[in-house]
Every structure is written in C-alpha cells, then in structure tokens.
Coordinates of C-alpha atoms in Angstrom, one line a residue:
X2 CA 8.2 -1.9 23.3
X3 CA 7.7 0.6 20.6
X4 CA 7.9 0.0 16.8
X5 CA 11.0 0.7 14.8
X6 CA 8.7 2.4 12.2
X7 CA 5.7 2.1 9.7
X8 CA 6.3 1.3 6.4
X9 CA 4.2 0.6 3.1
X10 CA 5.3 -2.0 0.4
X11 CA 6.0 -0.6 -3.1
X12 CA 6.6 -3.6 -4.8
X13 CA 5.6 -7.5 -4.3
X14 CA 7.9 -10.0 -2.9
X15 CA 7.8 -13.7 -2.6
X16 CA 9.9 -15.3 0.2
X17 CA 13.0 -17.2 -1.0
X18 CA 13.9 -18.5 2.6
X19 CA 11.5 -19.7 5.6
X20 CA 12.2 -16.6 7.7
X21 CA 11.1 -14.2 5.0
X22 CA 7.3 -12.7 4.7
X23 CA 5.4 -12.3 1.6
X24 CA 4.2 -9.0 0.7
X25 CA 2.2 -7.4 -1.7
X26 CA 2.1 -3.9 -3.2
X27 CA 0.2 -1.4 -0.7
X28 CA 0.7 -3.6 2.5
X29 CA 1.0 -1.7 5.6
X30 CA 4.0 -3.1 7.4
X31 CA 4.9 -2.5 11.1
X32 CA 8.7 -2.7 11.6
X33 CA 9.7 -4.5 14.5
X34 CA 13.4 -4.4 14.2
X35 CA 15.9 -2.6 11.8
X36 CA 19.1 -3.7 12.8
X37 CA 20.1 -5.0 9.2
X38 CA 19.5 -1.7 7.1
X39 CA 19.1 -4.2 4.1
X40 CA 16.3 -6.7 5.6
X41 CA 13.9 -5.5 8.0
X42 CA 11.9 -7.6 10.5
X43 CA 8.4 -6.6 9.9
X44 CA 4.5 -7.6 10.8
X45 CA 1.9 -7.1 8.3
X46 CA -0.9 -5.0 9.4
X47 CA -4.3 -7.3 9.1
X48 CA -6.9 -6.1 6.9
X49 CA -9.7 -7.8 8.4
X50 CA -10.5 -8.9 12.0
X51 CA -9.6 -12.6 11.6
X52 CA -6.7 -12.1 9.6
X53 CA -3.8 -13.9 11.2
X54 CA -0.7 -11.9 12.3
X55 CA 2.3 -12.8 10.1
X56 CA 5.7 -11.4 10.4
X57 CA 9.1 -12.1 8.6
X58 CA 12.1 -10.5 7.0
X59 CA 11.3 -8.0 4.1
X60 CA 13.9 -6.4 1.9
X61 CA 14.1 -2.7 2.8
X62 CA 14.4 -1.5 -0.9
X63 CA 11.0 -3.0 -1.4
X64 CA 9.3 -0.5 0.9
X65 CA 8.8 3.1 1.6
X66 CA 8.4 5.1 4.7
X67 CA 4.5 6.0 5.5
X68 CA 4.2 9.7 5.3
X69 CA 2.0 11.2 8.4
X70 CA -1.4 12.4 7.9
X71 CA -1.7 14.8 10.7
X72 CA -0.1 16.3 13.5
X73 CA -1.4 16.4 17.4
X74 CA -0.4 17.9 20.6
X75 CA -0.1 15.8 23.8
X76 CA -2.5 16.6 26.6
X77 CA -1.0 14.1 28.9
X78 CA 1.8 11.8 29.6
X79 CA 1.5 8.3 28.9
X80 CA 3.4 5.1 29.6
X81 CA 2.8 1.8 27.5
X82 CA 1.3 -1.0 29.0
X83 CA 1.3 -3.4 25.8
X84 CA 3.8 -4.1 23.1
X85 CA 3.8 -1.6 20.1
X86 CA 2.5 1.2 22.3
X87 CA 4.7 4.2 22.7
X88 CA 5.4 6.9 25.2
X89 CA 3.8 10.5 25.5
X90 CA 5.1 13.6 27.2
X91 CA 2.8 16.4 27.9
X92 CA 2.8 19.3 25.1
X93 CA 4.9 17.0 22.6
X94 CA 4.0 17.4 19.2
X95 CA 3.0 13.8 17.7
X96 CA 2.8 12.7 13.9
X97 CA -0.4 11.0 13.3
X98 CA 0.3 7.9 10.8
X99 CA -3.1 6.2 11.1
X100 CA -6.2 7.0 12.8
X101 CA -8.9 4.2 11.7
X102 CA -9.1 2.7 15.2
X103 CA -12.0 4.2 17.3
X104 CA -9.8 4.4 20.5
X105 CA -6.0 4.6 19.4
X106 CA -3.9 6.4 16.7
X107 CA -0.5 4.8 15.2
X108 CA 1.8 7.7 15.8
X109 CA 5.4 8.8 15.7
X110 CA 6.5 10.2 19.1
X111 CA 9.9 11.1 20.9
X112 CA 9.7 7.7 22.2
X113 CA 9.2 5.8 18.9
X114 CA 6.6 4.5 16.7
X115 CA 3.3 2.9 18.2
X116 CA -0.2 3.2 19.7
X117 CA -1.3 6.0 21.8
X118 CA -5.0 6.8 23.2
X119 CA -6.8 9.3 21.1
X120 CA -8.2 11.0 24.3
X121 CA -4.7 11.8 25.3
X122 CA -3.7 13.9 22.4
X123 CA -5.6 16.8 20.3
X124 CA -5.2 17.2 16.8
X125 CA -3.7 20.5 15.5
X126 CA -4.0 20.2 11.7
X127 CA -5.7 17.4 9.8
X128 CA -7.3 16.8 6.4
X129 CA -10.3 15.3 8.0
X130 CA -11.1 18.6 10.3
X131 CA -11.2 20.4 7.0
X132 CA -13.3 17.9 5.6
X133 CA -15.8 18.1 8.7
X134 CA -15.8 21.6 8.2
X135 CA -17.1 21.9 4.8
X136 CA -19.8 19.4 5.7
X137 CA -21.0 21.4 8.4
X138 CA -21.2 24.5 6.5
X139 CA -22.9 22.6 3.8
X140 CA -25.5 21.5 6.4
X141 CA -26.1 24.8 7.8
X142 CA -29.6 26.3 7.0
X143 CA -30.0 28.9 4.2
X144 CA -31.3 32.7 5.3
X145 CA -34.7 31.8 3.6
X146 CA -35.2 28.5 5.9
X147 CA -34.2 30.5 8.9
X148 CA -36.8 33.0 7.9
X149 CA -39.5 30.1 7.7
X150 CA -38.5 28.1 10.4
X151 CA -40.4 28.9 13.7
X152 CA -38.9 30.9 16.5
X153 CA -37.1 28.4 19.2
X154 CA -34.2 29.0 21.6
X155 CA -31.2 27.1 20.8
X156 CA -30.6 24.0 23.0
X157 CA -28.1 24.4 25.7
X158 CA -24.5 23.3 24.8
X159 CA -23.6 19.6 26.4
X160 CA -21.1 19.9 29.2
X161 CA -17.4 19.2 28.3
X162 CA -16.5 15.5 28.9
X163 CA -14.1 15.0 31.7
X164 CA -10.5 14.6 31.0
X165 CA -9.0 11.0 31.1
X166 CA -7.3 10.2 34.3
X167 CA -3.5 9.9 34.7
X168 CA -1.9 6.5 34.1
X169 CA -1.8 4.6 36.2
X170 CA -4.6 5.7 38.2
X171 CA -8.2 4.3 36.9
X172 CA -11.4 5.5 38.4
X173 CA -13.4 2.4 39.5
X174 CA -15.9 0.9 36.9
X175 CA -14.2 2.8 34.0
X176 CA -12.2 0.3 31.6
X177 CA -9.3 1.2 29.8
X178 CA -10.1 1.3 25.9
X179 CA -8.9 -1.9 24.3
X180 CA -7.3 -1.9 21.0
X181 CA -9.4 -3.7 18.6
X182 CA -8.5 -4.1 14.9
X183 CA -11.3 -2.7 12.7
X184 CA -11.5 -3.2 8.8
X185 CA -9.8 0.3 7.5
X186 CA -11.1 2.2 4.6
X187 CA -9.8 1.1 1.3
X188 CA -6.2 2.7 1.1
X189 CA -5.4 5.4 -1.4
X190 CA -3.8 4.0 -4.6
X191 CA 0.1 4.1 -4.0
X192 CA 2.1 6.7 -5.9
X193 CA 3.8 5.1 -8.8
X194 CA 7.4 3.5 -8.1
X195 CA 10.6 5.4 -9.0
X196 CA 12.2 4.4 -12.1
X197 CA 14.3 1.3 -11.1
X198 CA 18.1 1.2 -11.7
X199 CA 18.9 -1.4 -14.6
X200 CA 22.4 -3.0 -13.6
X201 CA 23.8 -5.6 -15.8
X202 CA 26.4 -8.2 -14.6
X203 CA 30.1 -7.1 -15.4
X204 CA 30.5 -9.5 -18.0
X205 CA 27.4 -8.9 -19.7
X206 CA 27.8 -5.3 -20.0
X207 CA 31.5 -5.9 -21.3
X208 CA 30.1 -7.8 -24.1
X209 CA 27.6 -5.1 -25.0
X210 CA 30.3 -2.4 -24.7
X211 CA 32.3 -4.2 -27.2
X212 CA 29.3 -5.2 -29.6
X213 CA 27.6 -1.6 -29.2
X214 CA 29.1 1.5 -27.9
X215 CA 25.5 3.2 -27.8
X216 CA 24.4 0.6 -25.4
X217 CA 27.4 0.9 -23.3
X218 CA 27.1 4.9 -23.1
X219 CA 23.4 4.3 -22.1
X220 CA 24.2 1.9 -19.2
X221 CA 23.8 3.6 -15.7
X222 CA 26.9 4.0 -13.9
X223 CA 28.0 3.3 -10.5
X224 CA 31.1 5.7 -10.9
X225 CA 31.8 7.8 -7.7
X226 CA 34.1 10.7 -8.2
X227 CA 35.6 12.2 -4.8
X228 CA 36.5 16.2 -4.5
X229 CA 38.6 17.7 -1.8
X230 CA 37.2 20.9 -0.6
X231 CA 37.0 23.0 2.5
X232 CA 33.9 23.3 4.7
X233 CA 32.7 26.9 5.0
X234 CA 32.9 30.0 3.1
X235 CA 36.4 30.8 4.1
X236 CA 39.6 28.8 3.6
X237 CA 40.1 28.3 7.3
X238 CA 37.7 25.3 7.8
X239 CA 38.6 21.8 7.8
X240 CA 39.3 19.7 4.8
X241 CA 36.5 17.3 3.8
X242 CA 36.1 15.0 0.7
X243 CA 32.7 14.9 -1.2
X244 CA 32.0 11.7 -2.9
X245 CA 29.4 11.9 -5.6
X246 CA 27.4 9.0 -7.2
X247 CA 24.1 8.4 -8.8
X248 CA 22.6 7.1 -5.5
X249 CA 24.1 9.5 -2.8
X250 CA 26.4 12.5 -1.4
X251 CA 28.7 11.8 1.0
X252 CA 30.6 14.0 3.1
X253 CA 33.7 12.7 4.9
X254 CA 35.9 14.9 7.5
X255 CA 38.7 12.4 6.9
X256 CA 38.5 11.8 10.7
X257 CA 38.1 8.4 12.1
X258 CA 36.2 10.0 15.3
X259 CA 33.5 11.3 13.0
X260 CA 31.0 9.0 10.8
X261 CA 30.9 10.2 7.1
X262 CA 27.3 11.9 6.5
X263 CA 25.4 10.5 3.7
X264 CA 22.4 12.0 1.9
X265 CA 20.5 10.3 -1.1
X266 CA 20.2 12.6 -4.2
X267 CA 16.4 12.4 -3.7
X268 CA 16.9 14.6 -0.8
X269 CA 19.3 17.3 -2.2
X270 CA 16.6 19.9 -2.9
X271 CA 19.1 22.8 -4.1
X272 CA 22.8 23.0 -5.2
X273 CA 24.3 26.3 -6.3
X274 CA 27.8 27.9 -6.8
X275 CA 28.8 31.3 -6.3
X276 CA 32.3 31.9 -7.6
X277 CA 34.5 29.4 -5.5
X278 CA 31.9 28.6 -3.1
X279 CA 29.4 25.7 -3.5
X280 CA 26.2 25.5 -1.5
X281 CA 24.2 22.4 -0.9
X282 CA 20.7 22.4 0.8
X283 CA 19.2 19.0 2.0
X284 CA 15.3 18.6 2.4
X285 CA 13.6 15.5 4.2
X286 CA 12.9 14.8 7.8
X287 CA 16.5 16.2 8.7
X288 CA 17.0 19.1 6.6
X289 CA 20.4 20.8 6.7
X290 CA 22.7 23.4 4.6
X291 CA 26.4 23.2 3.7
X292 CA 28.7 25.7 2.2
X293 CA 32.2 24.3 0.8
X294 CA 35.2 26.2 -0.8
X295 CA 36.6 24.9 -3.8
X296 CA 40.1 25.6 -5.3
X297 CA 38.9 27.5 -8.0
X298 CA 35.6 29.0 -9.8
X299 CA 36.0 26.3 -12.4
X300 CA 36.2 23.4 -9.6
X301 CA 33.0 24.9 -8.0
X302 CA 31.2 24.5 -11.3
X303 CA 32.5 21.2 -12.0
X304 CA 31.2 19.6 -8.8
X305 CA 27.9 21.8 -9.3
X306 CA 27.6 19.8 -12.8
X307 CA 28.2 16.5 -11.1
X308 CA 25.7 16.8 -8.4
X309 CA 22.9 18.2 -10.8
X310 CA 23.7 15.1 -13.1
X311 CA 23.4 12.6 -10.1
X312 CA 20.2 14.3 -9.1
X313 CA 18.8 13.2 -12.1
X314 CA 20.7 9.8 -12.6
X315 CA 22.8 10.7 -15.3
X316 CA 26.2 11.1 -13.2
X317 CA 29.0 9.0 -14.9
X318 CA 31.9 10.7 -14.1
X319 CA 33.2 13.0 -16.8
X320 CA 29.7 13.1 -18.8
X321 CA 26.0 12.5 -18.4
X322 CA 23.9 9.8 -20.1
X323 CA 21.3 11.4 -22.4
X324 CA 18.9 8.3 -22.4
X325 CA 18.7 5.9 -19.7
X326 CA 17.5 2.3 -19.8
X327 CA 14.6 1.2 -17.7
X328 CA 12.3 -1.5 -17.3
X329 CA 9.3 -1.7 -14.8
X330 CA 10.8 -4.1 -12.4
X331 CA 11.9 -4.0 -8.6
X332 CA 15.3 -3.3 -7.5
X333 CA 17.7 -6.3 -7.0
X334 CA 17.7 -7.9 -3.6
X335 CA 20.4 -7.0 -1.1
X336 CA 22.7 -9.6 0.3
X337 CA 22.3 -10.6 4.0
X338 CA 25.5 -11.2 4.3
X339 CA 26.6 -7.7 3.7
X340 CA 28.1 -5.4 6.7
X341 CA 27.8 -1.8 6.6
X342 CA 30.4 0.3 8.3
X343 CA 30.5 4.1 8.3
X344 CA 34.2 4.3 7.8
X345 CA 33.5 2.6 4.3
X346 CA 30.4 4.6 3.3
X347 CA 32.4 6.9 0.8
X348 CA 33.3 3.5 -1.0
X349 CA 30.0 2.0 -1.2
X350 CA 28.5 1.8 -4.6
X351 CA 24.6 1.9 -4.2
X352 CA 21.8 1.1 -7.0
X353 CA 19.8 4.2 -6.3
X354 CA 17.3 3.0 -3.7
X355 CA 17.3 5.6 -0.8
X356 CA 19.2 4.3 2.7
X357 CA 20.1 0.9 1.2
X358 CA 23.7 0.1 1.4
X359 CA 25.1 -2.4 -1.0
X360 CA 28.6 -4.5 -0.8
X361 CA 31.6 -2.9 -2.5
X362 CA 31.7 -3.7 -6.1
X363 CA 34.7 -5.2 -7.6
X364 CA 36.9 -2.7 -9.5
X365 CA 36.0 -2.0 -13.4
X366 CA 38.5 -1.8 -16.0
X367 CA 38.0 1.9 -16.1
X368 CA 38.5 3.4 -12.4
X369 CA 37.0 6.3 -11.2
X370 CA 39.2 9.6 -11.2
X371 CA 39.8 11.4 -8.1
X372 CA 40.1 15.2 -8.0
X373 CA 42.3 17.2 -5.6
X374 CA 43.2 20.8 -5.3
X375 CA 46.6 22.2 -3.7
X376 CA 45.6 24.7 -1.2
X377 CA 49.0 25.5 0.3

C-alpha cells in the first residue's frame, strides 16, 4: 500500500501518550495515514541499518512536506509487490524525493508516495547530473596533455544494458533487486522555522489589555472578516463570501453542494485591485487564479489591504499591527478530539500553521465585523 506522504520534522516532540512517536528536528517521516488532519500516523526513517522501525502519532504542525529533488519519466509500468511501494505508468512524470538507496527511489507518482525501482525510470532533471557533468569536464585532459599523449584508438563504447523485464515476468537466474537500508549522507541543514504564532489565553490577554493597551495592540489576532463579492470580472457570476484571517483565505460559494476552498496566506503569491475587480493568484502545488467583482473601488481596495496585511500576519480587522510578539517555540498542539467539517471552514480560527484546522474559538468581547454590499 502506498504511503500518504513524506514529511520532515521541523520541531522536536516528546510523546505525551503511549500511541505517539518521539521525533527530533530533521527526522524524515513516512506518513502511513493522514485521516486526522491534526495528528499523522508516521514511521521514522531509520538512519542506520540496525535502527528499529518506530511508528506512532505525530502532530502535523510540527512537520513540513519534503520537496522533490528531481524529476523523472517512467520507462515501464510497475505494480507494487510490497508495502510502501507505489505504481508506475509508462511515460508518467514522477517526482523523486529520495535516492540514497542503490536500487530504489522514494518517489511521488499518480498512485501515491512510495518506493519504485530505479531501473524503471529515467531522470529528466537533477542536481546530481549537473554535478557529474562538471566533474567530467574537470577530469577531461587539456590540449597540451592531449598533444603529449601517444596516439591510440579510443576503446569501443560498451554495449547498452538490456531493459528490465516487464513485471511480473522475471528471467531465470535474475533476482529482483531487494530494498536494503543504507546509511544516507548527512542531511542538509533544515531551513529556519517560520515565526511561531504567540497565542495568549483569553483570561491572560484580557488582563494584559487592561493593564497595557500597547501589549494588547501587539497581540496577534485571530479575527476573521467576511466580504461578500461576485465571482468573475462581471456582475453576472455567483455571489461568494471571502473570509480573511492571518492564517488563510476561504472562498465560500454559499452552497451546501460545494465545499469552501481554503488557501493558506503563505500560498497567496499576488493580490491586485483594478478599479472594482480584485485579482488573487495562488501558488504552491495547486496554482489557481481568481477574479472577484466588488461593490465599489473602495471595497476592492479595502479587501486588498486586508489580504496584504494577513499575508504579513498583521491583519486584526480594521487595522494592522506594527510590531508582533514572537518567541522561538513550536506552535501549540492540536486537539485529538477536534473534528473538521468543510461547511465550517470559514468559521475556523487557525493559529497560522498551514493545513492545520483548529476547533472554533469561543467568542471574544469584540466580535469580528461582517461587510456586505447591496448589489440589487
């Protein structure tokens, strides 16, 4: 059965329950199940051949997705024969995640994440290939060395290796390569963690607000503002609701048949306003672009300011915070009892970690404002 993904720990975590897994910063985790968006069933990749395979629950907001190191093209079809392998379709484009095993790649295919035979794919772009090309140029003899060397005929090129047989047919005497765990090279230093969101308890935040208005103004806000717009550049599209917070942008079509679309602020690459038309471009693995018609030019500029402030983590409704409090600590752990429903996505308050859904917070004394425009 293929894996649900490959992620890397960006914070260390000590388990609080017996079903959880202890992780260190930089550990590579094979995700076995992601049914719960807050807690992932994972297996830590062994560093040495004699390391035991340990698995358990890890908090999703303590990990990040491992980016591919290369692209490849499938030369043959392949069906998995063991767990943690994935399928290949001829001519399929494949993302290579790891290549430290001599016979197998850890890859992301249309069938999911898992191991595939190296002989069944062909690399189409790789940093390793460029490094080998530079090394070959460095080893090439100079013109002076070629002039001094005795004349000799170059050796004939070696015959090309035969293609691997189609599964499940195996020629006699040839064994299928077995996957062995070899010690990988030292991993590169992980990128610095994103600035964590400092969330104070409601009672403590209330006391600080009464004693010091400056501290209250600098406290990061979980405010969500809602704007009613029309999808498209003309006023003939359907009405949608844009819900904006420091964590995400939610586009709700106000229909029970269509789930709201949620994009983290880190994936919003561009936001512009041209007259009363608001344009939003989404990056990441699923790029998208949207146009929305607002009730007025002022309303479009108001939503533009809100999105740009939220992209910097400084959106608090009607104004932006100049200085944010921060500390070098991991984000708070999610609750295992929380349930996520697509219909409740616009109402969720998220701490700022991508793809982490938190339970609905109790209402504050100052509620977020809703904005509506009369169109007809």
